[in-house]
CSV table of C-alpha atoms in Angstrom, one decimal:
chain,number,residue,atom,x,y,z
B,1,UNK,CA,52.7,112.6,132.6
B,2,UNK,CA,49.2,111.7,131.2
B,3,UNK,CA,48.6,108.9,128.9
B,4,UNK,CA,48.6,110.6,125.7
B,5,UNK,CA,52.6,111.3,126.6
B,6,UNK,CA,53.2,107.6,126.5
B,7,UNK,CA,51.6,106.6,123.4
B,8,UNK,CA,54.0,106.0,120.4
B,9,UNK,CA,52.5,107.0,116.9
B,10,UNK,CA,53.4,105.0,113.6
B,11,UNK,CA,52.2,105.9,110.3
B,12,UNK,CA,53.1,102.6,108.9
B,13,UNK,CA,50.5,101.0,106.5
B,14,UNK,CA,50.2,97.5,107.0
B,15,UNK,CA,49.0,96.2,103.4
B,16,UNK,CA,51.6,93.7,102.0
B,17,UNK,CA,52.9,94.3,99.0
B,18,UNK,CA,55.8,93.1,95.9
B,19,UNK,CA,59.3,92.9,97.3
B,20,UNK,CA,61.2,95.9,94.6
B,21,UNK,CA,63.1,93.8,92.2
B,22,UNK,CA,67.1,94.9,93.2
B,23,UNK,CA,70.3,93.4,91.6
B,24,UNK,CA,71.4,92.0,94.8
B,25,UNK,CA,72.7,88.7,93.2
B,26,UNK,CA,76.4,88.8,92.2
B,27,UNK,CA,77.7,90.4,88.8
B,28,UNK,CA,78.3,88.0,85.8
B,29,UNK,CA,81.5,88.2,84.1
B,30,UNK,CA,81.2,87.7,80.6
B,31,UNK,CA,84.7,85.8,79.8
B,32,UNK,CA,86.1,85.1,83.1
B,33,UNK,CA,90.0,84.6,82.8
B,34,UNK,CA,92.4,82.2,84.6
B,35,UNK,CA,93.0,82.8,88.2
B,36,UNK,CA,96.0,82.3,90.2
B,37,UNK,CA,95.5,81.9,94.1
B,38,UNK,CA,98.6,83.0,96.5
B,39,UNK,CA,97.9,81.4,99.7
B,40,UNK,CA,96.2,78.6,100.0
B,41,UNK,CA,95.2,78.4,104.1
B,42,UNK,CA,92.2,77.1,105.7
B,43,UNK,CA,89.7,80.2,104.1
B,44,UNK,CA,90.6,79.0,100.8
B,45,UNK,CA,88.1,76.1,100.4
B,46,UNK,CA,85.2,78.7,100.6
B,47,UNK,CA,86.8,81.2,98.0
B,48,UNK,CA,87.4,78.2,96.1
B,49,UNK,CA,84.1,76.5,96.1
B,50,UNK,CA,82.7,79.8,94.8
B,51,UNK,CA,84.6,79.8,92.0
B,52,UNK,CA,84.1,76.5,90.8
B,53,UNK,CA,80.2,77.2,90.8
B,54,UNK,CA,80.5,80.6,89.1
B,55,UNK,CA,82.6,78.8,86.3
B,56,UNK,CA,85.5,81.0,86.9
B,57,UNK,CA,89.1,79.0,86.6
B,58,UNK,CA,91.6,78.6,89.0
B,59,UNK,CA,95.0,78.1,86.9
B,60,UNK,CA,97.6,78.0,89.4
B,61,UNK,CA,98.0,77.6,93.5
B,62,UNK,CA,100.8,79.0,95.4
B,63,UNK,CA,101.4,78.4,99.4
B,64,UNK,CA,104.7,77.8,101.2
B,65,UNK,CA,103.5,74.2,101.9
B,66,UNK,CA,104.0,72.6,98.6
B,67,UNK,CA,101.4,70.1,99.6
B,68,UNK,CA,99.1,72.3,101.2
B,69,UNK,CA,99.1,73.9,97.3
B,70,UNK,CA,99.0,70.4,96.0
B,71,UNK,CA,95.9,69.6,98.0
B,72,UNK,CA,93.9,72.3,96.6
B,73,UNK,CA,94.7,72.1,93.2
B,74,UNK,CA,93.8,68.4,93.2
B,75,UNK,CA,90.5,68.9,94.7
B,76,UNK,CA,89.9,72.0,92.7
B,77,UNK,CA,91.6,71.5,89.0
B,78,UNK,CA,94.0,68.8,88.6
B,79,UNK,CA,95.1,70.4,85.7
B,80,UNK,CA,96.6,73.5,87.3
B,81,UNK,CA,100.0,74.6,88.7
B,82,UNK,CA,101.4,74.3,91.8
B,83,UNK,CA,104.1,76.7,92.9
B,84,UNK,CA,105.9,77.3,96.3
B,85,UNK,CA,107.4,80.5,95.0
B,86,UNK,CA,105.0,83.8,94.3
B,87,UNK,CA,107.2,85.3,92.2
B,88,UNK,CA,106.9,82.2,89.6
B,89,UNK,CA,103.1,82.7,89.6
B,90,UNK,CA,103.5,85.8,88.7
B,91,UNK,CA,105.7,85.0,85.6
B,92,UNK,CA,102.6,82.3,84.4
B,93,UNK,CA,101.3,85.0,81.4
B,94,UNK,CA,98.3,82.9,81.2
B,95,UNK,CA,97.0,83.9,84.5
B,96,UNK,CA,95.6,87.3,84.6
B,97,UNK,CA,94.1,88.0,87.8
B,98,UNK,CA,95.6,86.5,91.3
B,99,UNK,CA,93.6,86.3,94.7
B,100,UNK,CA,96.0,86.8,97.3
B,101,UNK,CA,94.6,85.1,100.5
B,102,UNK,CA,97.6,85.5,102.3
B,103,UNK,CA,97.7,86.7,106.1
B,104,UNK,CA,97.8,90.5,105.9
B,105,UNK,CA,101.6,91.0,107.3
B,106,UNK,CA,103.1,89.7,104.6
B,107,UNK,CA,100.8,90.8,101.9
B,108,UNK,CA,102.0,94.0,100.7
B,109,UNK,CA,104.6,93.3,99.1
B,110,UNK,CA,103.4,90.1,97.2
B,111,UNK,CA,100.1,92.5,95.9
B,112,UNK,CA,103.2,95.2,94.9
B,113,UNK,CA,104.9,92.2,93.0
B,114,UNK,CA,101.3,91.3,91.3
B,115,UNK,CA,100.7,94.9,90.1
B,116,UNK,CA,104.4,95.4,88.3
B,117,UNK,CA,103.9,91.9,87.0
B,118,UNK,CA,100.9,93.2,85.5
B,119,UNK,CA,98.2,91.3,87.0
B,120,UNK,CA,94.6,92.6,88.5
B,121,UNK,CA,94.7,91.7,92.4
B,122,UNK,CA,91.9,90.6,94.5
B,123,UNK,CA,93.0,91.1,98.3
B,124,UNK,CA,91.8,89.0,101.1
B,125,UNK,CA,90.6,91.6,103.6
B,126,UNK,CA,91.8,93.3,106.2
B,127,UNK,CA,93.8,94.9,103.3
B,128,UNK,CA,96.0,96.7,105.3
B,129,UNK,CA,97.4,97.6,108.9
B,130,UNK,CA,98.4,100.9,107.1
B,131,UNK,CA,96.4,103.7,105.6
B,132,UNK,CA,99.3,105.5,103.4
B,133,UNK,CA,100.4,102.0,102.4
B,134,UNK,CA,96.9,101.4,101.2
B,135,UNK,CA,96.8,104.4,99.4
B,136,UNK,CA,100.2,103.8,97.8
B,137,UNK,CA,98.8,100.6,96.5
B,138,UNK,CA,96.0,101.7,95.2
B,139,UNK,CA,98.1,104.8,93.5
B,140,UNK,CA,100.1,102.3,92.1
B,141,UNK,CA,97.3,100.2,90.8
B,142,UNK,CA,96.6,103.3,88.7
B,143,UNK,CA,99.7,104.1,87.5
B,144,UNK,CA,99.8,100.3,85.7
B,145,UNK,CA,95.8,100.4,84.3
B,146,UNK,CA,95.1,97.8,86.8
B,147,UNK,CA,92.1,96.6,89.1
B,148,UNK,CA,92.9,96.4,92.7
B,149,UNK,CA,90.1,95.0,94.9
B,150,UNK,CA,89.6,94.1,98.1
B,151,UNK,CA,87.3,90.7,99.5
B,152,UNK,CA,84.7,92.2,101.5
B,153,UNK,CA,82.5,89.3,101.0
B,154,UNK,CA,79.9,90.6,102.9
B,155,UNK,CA,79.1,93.2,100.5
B,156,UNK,CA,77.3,90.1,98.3
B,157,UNK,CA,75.7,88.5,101.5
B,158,UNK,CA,72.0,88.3,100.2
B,159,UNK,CA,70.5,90.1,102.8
B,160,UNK,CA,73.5,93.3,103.1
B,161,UNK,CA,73.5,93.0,99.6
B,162,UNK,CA,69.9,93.5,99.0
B,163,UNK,CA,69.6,96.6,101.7
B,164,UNK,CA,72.1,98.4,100.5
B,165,UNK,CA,70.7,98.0,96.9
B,166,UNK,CA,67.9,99.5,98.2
B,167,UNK,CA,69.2,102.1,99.7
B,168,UNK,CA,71.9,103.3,96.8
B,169,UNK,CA,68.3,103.2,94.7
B,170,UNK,CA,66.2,105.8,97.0
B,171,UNK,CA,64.0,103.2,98.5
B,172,UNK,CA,64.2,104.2,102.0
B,173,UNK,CA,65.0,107.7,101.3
B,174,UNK,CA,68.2,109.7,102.7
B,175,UNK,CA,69.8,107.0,105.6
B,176,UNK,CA,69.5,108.8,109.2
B,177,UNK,CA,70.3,105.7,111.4
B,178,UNK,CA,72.2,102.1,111.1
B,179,UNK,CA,72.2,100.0,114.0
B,180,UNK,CA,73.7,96.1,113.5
B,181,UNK,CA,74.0,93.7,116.0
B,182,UNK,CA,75.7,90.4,116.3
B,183,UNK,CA,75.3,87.9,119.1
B,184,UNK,CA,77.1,84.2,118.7
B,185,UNK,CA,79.8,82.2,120.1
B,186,UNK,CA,83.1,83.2,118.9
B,187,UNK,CA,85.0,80.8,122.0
B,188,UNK,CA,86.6,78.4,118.9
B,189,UNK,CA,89.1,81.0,118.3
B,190,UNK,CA,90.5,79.7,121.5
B,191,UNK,CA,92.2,77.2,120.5
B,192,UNK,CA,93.3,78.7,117.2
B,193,UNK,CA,96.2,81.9,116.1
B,194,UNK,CA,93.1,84.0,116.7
B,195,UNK,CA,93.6,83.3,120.2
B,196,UNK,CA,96.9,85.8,120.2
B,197,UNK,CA,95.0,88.6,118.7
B,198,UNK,CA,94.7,91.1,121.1
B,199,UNK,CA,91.2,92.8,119.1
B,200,UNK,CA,89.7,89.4,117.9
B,201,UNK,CA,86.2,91.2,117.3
B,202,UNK,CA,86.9,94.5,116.8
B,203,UNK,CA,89.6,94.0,114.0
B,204,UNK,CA,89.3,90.6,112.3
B,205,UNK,CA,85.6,90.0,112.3
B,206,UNK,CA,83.8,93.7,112.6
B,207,UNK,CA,85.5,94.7,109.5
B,208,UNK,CA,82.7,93.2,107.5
B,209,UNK,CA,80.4,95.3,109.8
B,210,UNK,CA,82.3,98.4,109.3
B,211,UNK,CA,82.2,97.6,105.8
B,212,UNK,CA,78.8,97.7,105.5
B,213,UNK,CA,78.2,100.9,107.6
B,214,UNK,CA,80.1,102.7,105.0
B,215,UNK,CA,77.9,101.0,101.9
B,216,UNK,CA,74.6,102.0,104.0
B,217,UNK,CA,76.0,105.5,104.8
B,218,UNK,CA,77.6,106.7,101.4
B,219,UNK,CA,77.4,110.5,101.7
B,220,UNK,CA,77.3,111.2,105.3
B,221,UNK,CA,81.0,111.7,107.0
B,222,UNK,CA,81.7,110.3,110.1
B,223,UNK,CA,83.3,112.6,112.6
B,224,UNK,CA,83.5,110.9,115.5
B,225,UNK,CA,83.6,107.2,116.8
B,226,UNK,CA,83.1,105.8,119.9
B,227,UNK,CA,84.3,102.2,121.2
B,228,UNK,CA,85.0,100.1,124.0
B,229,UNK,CA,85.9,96.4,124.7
B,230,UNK,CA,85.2,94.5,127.8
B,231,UNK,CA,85.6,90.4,129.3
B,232,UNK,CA,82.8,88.4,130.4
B,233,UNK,CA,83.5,87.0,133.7
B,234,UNK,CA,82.7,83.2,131.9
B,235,UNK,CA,85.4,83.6,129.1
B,236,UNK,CA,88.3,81.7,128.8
B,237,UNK,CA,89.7,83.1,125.2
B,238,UNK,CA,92.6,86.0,126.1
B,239,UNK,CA,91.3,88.3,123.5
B,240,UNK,CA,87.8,90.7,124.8
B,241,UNK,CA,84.5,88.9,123.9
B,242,UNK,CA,81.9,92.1,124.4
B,243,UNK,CA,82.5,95.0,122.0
B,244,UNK,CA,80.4,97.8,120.9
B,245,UNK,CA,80.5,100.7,118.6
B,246,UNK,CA,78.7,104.2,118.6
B,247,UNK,CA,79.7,106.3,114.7
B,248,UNK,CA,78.5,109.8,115.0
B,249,UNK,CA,77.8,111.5,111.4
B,250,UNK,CA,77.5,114.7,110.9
B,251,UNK,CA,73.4,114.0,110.3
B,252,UNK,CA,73.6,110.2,111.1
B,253,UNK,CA,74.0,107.7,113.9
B,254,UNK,CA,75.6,104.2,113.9
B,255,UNK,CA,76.0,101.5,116.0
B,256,UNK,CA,77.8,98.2,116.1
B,257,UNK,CA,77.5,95.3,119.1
B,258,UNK,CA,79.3,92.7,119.4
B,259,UNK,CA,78.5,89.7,122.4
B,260,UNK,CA,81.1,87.3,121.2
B,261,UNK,CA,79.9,84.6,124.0
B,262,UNK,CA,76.5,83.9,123.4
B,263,UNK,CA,76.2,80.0,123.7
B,264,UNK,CA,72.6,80.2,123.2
B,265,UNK,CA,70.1,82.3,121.3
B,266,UNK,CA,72.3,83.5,118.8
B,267,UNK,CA,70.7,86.2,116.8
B,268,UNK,CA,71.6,88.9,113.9
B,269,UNK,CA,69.9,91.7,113.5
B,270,UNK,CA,70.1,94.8,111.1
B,271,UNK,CA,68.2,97.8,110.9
B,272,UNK,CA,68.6,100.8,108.8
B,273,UNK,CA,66.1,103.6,109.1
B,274,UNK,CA,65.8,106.5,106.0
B,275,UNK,CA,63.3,109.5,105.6
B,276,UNK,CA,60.8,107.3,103.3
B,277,UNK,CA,61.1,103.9,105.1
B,278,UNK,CA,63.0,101.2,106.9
B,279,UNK,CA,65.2,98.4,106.3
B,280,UNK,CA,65.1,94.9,109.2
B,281,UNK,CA,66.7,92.0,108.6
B,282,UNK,CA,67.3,89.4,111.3
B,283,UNK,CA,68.0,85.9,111.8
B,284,UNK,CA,69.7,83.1,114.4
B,285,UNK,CA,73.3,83.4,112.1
B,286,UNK,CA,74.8,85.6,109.2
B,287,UNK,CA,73.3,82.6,106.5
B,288,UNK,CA,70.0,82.7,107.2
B,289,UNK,CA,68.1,86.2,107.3
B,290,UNK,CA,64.6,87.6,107.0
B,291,UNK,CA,64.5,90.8,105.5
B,292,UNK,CA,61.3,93.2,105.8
B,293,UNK,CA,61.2,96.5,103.9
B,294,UNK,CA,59.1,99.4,105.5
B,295,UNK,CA,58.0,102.1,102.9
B,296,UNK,CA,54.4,104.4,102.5
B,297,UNK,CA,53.7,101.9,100.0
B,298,UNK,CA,53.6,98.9,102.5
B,299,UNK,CA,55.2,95.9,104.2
B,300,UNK,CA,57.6,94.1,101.7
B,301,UNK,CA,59.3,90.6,102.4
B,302,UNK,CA,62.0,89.9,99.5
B,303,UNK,CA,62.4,85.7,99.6
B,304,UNK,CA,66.2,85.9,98.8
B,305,UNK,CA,68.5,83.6,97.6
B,306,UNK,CA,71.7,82.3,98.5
B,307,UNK,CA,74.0,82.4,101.4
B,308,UNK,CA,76.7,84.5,102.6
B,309,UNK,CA,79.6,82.6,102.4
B,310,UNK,CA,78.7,81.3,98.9
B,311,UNK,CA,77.1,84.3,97.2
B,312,UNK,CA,79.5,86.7,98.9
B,313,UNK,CA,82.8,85.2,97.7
B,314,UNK,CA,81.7,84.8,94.1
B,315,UNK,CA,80.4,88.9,94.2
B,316,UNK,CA,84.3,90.1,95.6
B,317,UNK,CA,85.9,88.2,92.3
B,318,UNK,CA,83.0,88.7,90.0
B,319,UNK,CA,82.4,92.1,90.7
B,320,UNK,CA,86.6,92.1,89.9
B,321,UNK,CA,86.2,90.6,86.7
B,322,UNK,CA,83.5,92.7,85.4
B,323,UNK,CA,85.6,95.6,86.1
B,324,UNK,CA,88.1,94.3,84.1
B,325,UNK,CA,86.1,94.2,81.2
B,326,UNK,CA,84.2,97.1,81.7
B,327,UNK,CA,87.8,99.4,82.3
B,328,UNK,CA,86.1,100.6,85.2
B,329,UNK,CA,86.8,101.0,88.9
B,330,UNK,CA,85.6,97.7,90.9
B,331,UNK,CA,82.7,98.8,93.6
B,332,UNK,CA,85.3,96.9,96.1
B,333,UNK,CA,88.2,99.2,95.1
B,334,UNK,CA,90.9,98.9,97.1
B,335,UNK,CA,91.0,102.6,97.3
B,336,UNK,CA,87.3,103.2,98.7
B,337,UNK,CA,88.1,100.5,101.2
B,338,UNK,CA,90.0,102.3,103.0
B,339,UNK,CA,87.1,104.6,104.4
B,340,UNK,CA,86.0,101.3,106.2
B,341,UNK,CA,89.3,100.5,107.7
B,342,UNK,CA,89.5,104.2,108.7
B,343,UNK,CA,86.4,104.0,110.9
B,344,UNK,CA,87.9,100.4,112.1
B,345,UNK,CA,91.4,102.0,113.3
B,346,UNK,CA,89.7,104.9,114.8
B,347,UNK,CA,87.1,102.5,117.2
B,348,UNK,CA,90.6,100.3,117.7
B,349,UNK,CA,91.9,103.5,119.1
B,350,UNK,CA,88.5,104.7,120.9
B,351,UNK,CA,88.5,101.2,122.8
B,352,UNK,CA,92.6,101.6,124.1
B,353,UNK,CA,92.1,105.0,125.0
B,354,UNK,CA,88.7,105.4,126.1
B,355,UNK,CA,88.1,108.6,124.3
B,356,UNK,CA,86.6,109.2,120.7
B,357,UNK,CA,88.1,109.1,118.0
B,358,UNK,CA,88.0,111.0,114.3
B,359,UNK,CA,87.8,108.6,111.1
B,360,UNK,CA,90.8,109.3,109.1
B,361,UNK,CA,93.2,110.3,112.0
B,362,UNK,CA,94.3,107.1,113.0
B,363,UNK,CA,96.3,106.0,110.3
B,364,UNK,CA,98.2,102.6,111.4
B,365,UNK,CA,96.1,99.7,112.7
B,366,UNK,CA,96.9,100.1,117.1
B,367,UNK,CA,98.7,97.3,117.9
């Protein structure tokens, strides 16, 4: 093999130039209306916060633990409602839209009871551990004229948020390859109910990443996926710590890693390459990113705003709202989530049977 063999060309100009301007900042509602929260656990505080800086108006808190419901409505709007019963919020005609942050076993029924008491739903996510439940939700959303949306706040982190603006707008051309990567230490979950779940990475926390795999690959169908799970001789959490993903398209690749046990280092990357440029974005955690876009044009560097936590739970309700007023489907639809849980059931199947799966196929969550 001569030298010329080795050499790797690149026709990428190096001349800096203006970051696109992309709407990558969350919607604005234009008359937000009261909001009634069911469930009111330890995730609540972030949803919560978002909404009080967006302006949008939390009317009425429902959990179990009367004074779990008391706390939050007392750091949030004294004003509001308390409620230990669901079914009572739902009777409130002054709240129109409900978040239901509930655990996802025994949220079915209580986003049922929401759409036949006529209010728009925002689900926390996973939405469900059932395709044909999901799609009877969603059917039934329909049948009443209502919104049903899911919380995949990572669609309105800055950075995902930005890329996949810039890919729905042609900036990058036609998507041939994703590739994302996380590598942090997930070991709290140890001493937590996360502990006892049996795909810790691959269900709970990779459905953002799956998530955004289908908002960077819109148009190209998965046919197969690929997974597997492993320990790391060092880890003391029951549930596997290393996880990776391989999503074959029919003119696309894909791939997802997970190192749950990196104690130091910790780095996130994301890359998405398309037929007129590239998208990188990398940084130590999720919050803090540096994105570079790659075109013919040049090098771009967008300085973006915001964080994900922050940005990404006021985009789920906002982008809920605006629906509302717009009488249009929300762009987190309950419905068109459940093309991310599919490819999430069918890598939870991959890694239990060691053999690939086809998106679609694997209807119930494994347990």
């Amino acid at each position: 093999m001569g030298d010329a063999d080795l050499t790797v060309s690149s026709q990428q100009p190096d001349t800096e130039i203006e970051a696109p301007a992309l709407p990558y900042r969350p919607p604005v509602p234009s008359n937000p209306p009261p909001i009634g929260l069911i469930g009111c656990g330890a995730i609540t505080p972030y949803h919560l916060d978002a909404y009080r800086d967006a302006g949008f108006v939390v009317a009425g808190f429902c959990d179990i633990d009367e004074a779990t419901a008391k706390a939050r409505r007392d750091a949030y709007n004294p004003k509001g409602a308390v409620y230990t019963d669901y079914q009572a919020l739902l009777a409130d005609p002054a709240i129109a839209v409900v978040d239901i942050a509930t655990h996802v076993e025994i949220r079915s029924p209580i986003i049922e009871a929401a759409l036949n008491a006529g209010k728009h739903v925002l689900s926390q996510k996973p939405f469900t551990l059932d395709l044909a439940e999901g799609e009877r939700l969603a059917d039934l959303a329909d049948a009443r004229g209502l919104k049903l949306a899911v919380n995949q706040n990572g669609r309105w982190a800055p950075h995902f948020s930005y890329m996949r603006n810039a890919i729905a707008s042609g900036l990058i051309g036609d998507v041939q390859a994703a590739h994302l990567a996380v590598h942090w230490d997930h070991s709290w979950t140890e001493s937590t109910v996360f502990n006892e779940m049996p795909h810790l990475i691959l269900y709970d926390f990779a459905i953002h990443w799956f998530d955004m795999l289908h908002c960077f690959l819109r148009g190209h169908r998965p046919v197969r996926v690929y997974a597997s799970t492993a320990r790391t001789a060092a880890q003391t959490n029951k549930p596997p710590m290393l996880a990776q993903v391989a999503v074959e398209y029919e003119d696309a690749q894909a791939t997802i890693v997970f190192d749950a046990l990196t104690r130091y280092g910790a780095l996130d990357t994301t890359y998405v390459t398309g037929t007129s440029g590239a998208l990188h974005s990398s940084g130590a955690d999720i919050s803090h990113q540096t994105l570079t876009v790659y075109t013919a044009e040049g090098i771009a560097r967008p300085r973006l705003e915001g964080e994900w936590f922050k940005q990404g739970f006021i985009g789920t309700m906002a982008e809920l709202l605006c629906a509302i007023d717009a009488d249009r489907a929300p762009f987190n639809s309950a419905r068109e989530n459940l093309e991310s849980l599919s490819l999430c059931f069918a890598a939870l199947a991959s890694a239990e049977t060691r053999a690939p799966q086809i998106p679609g196929t694997i209807r119930r969550m494994p347990r």
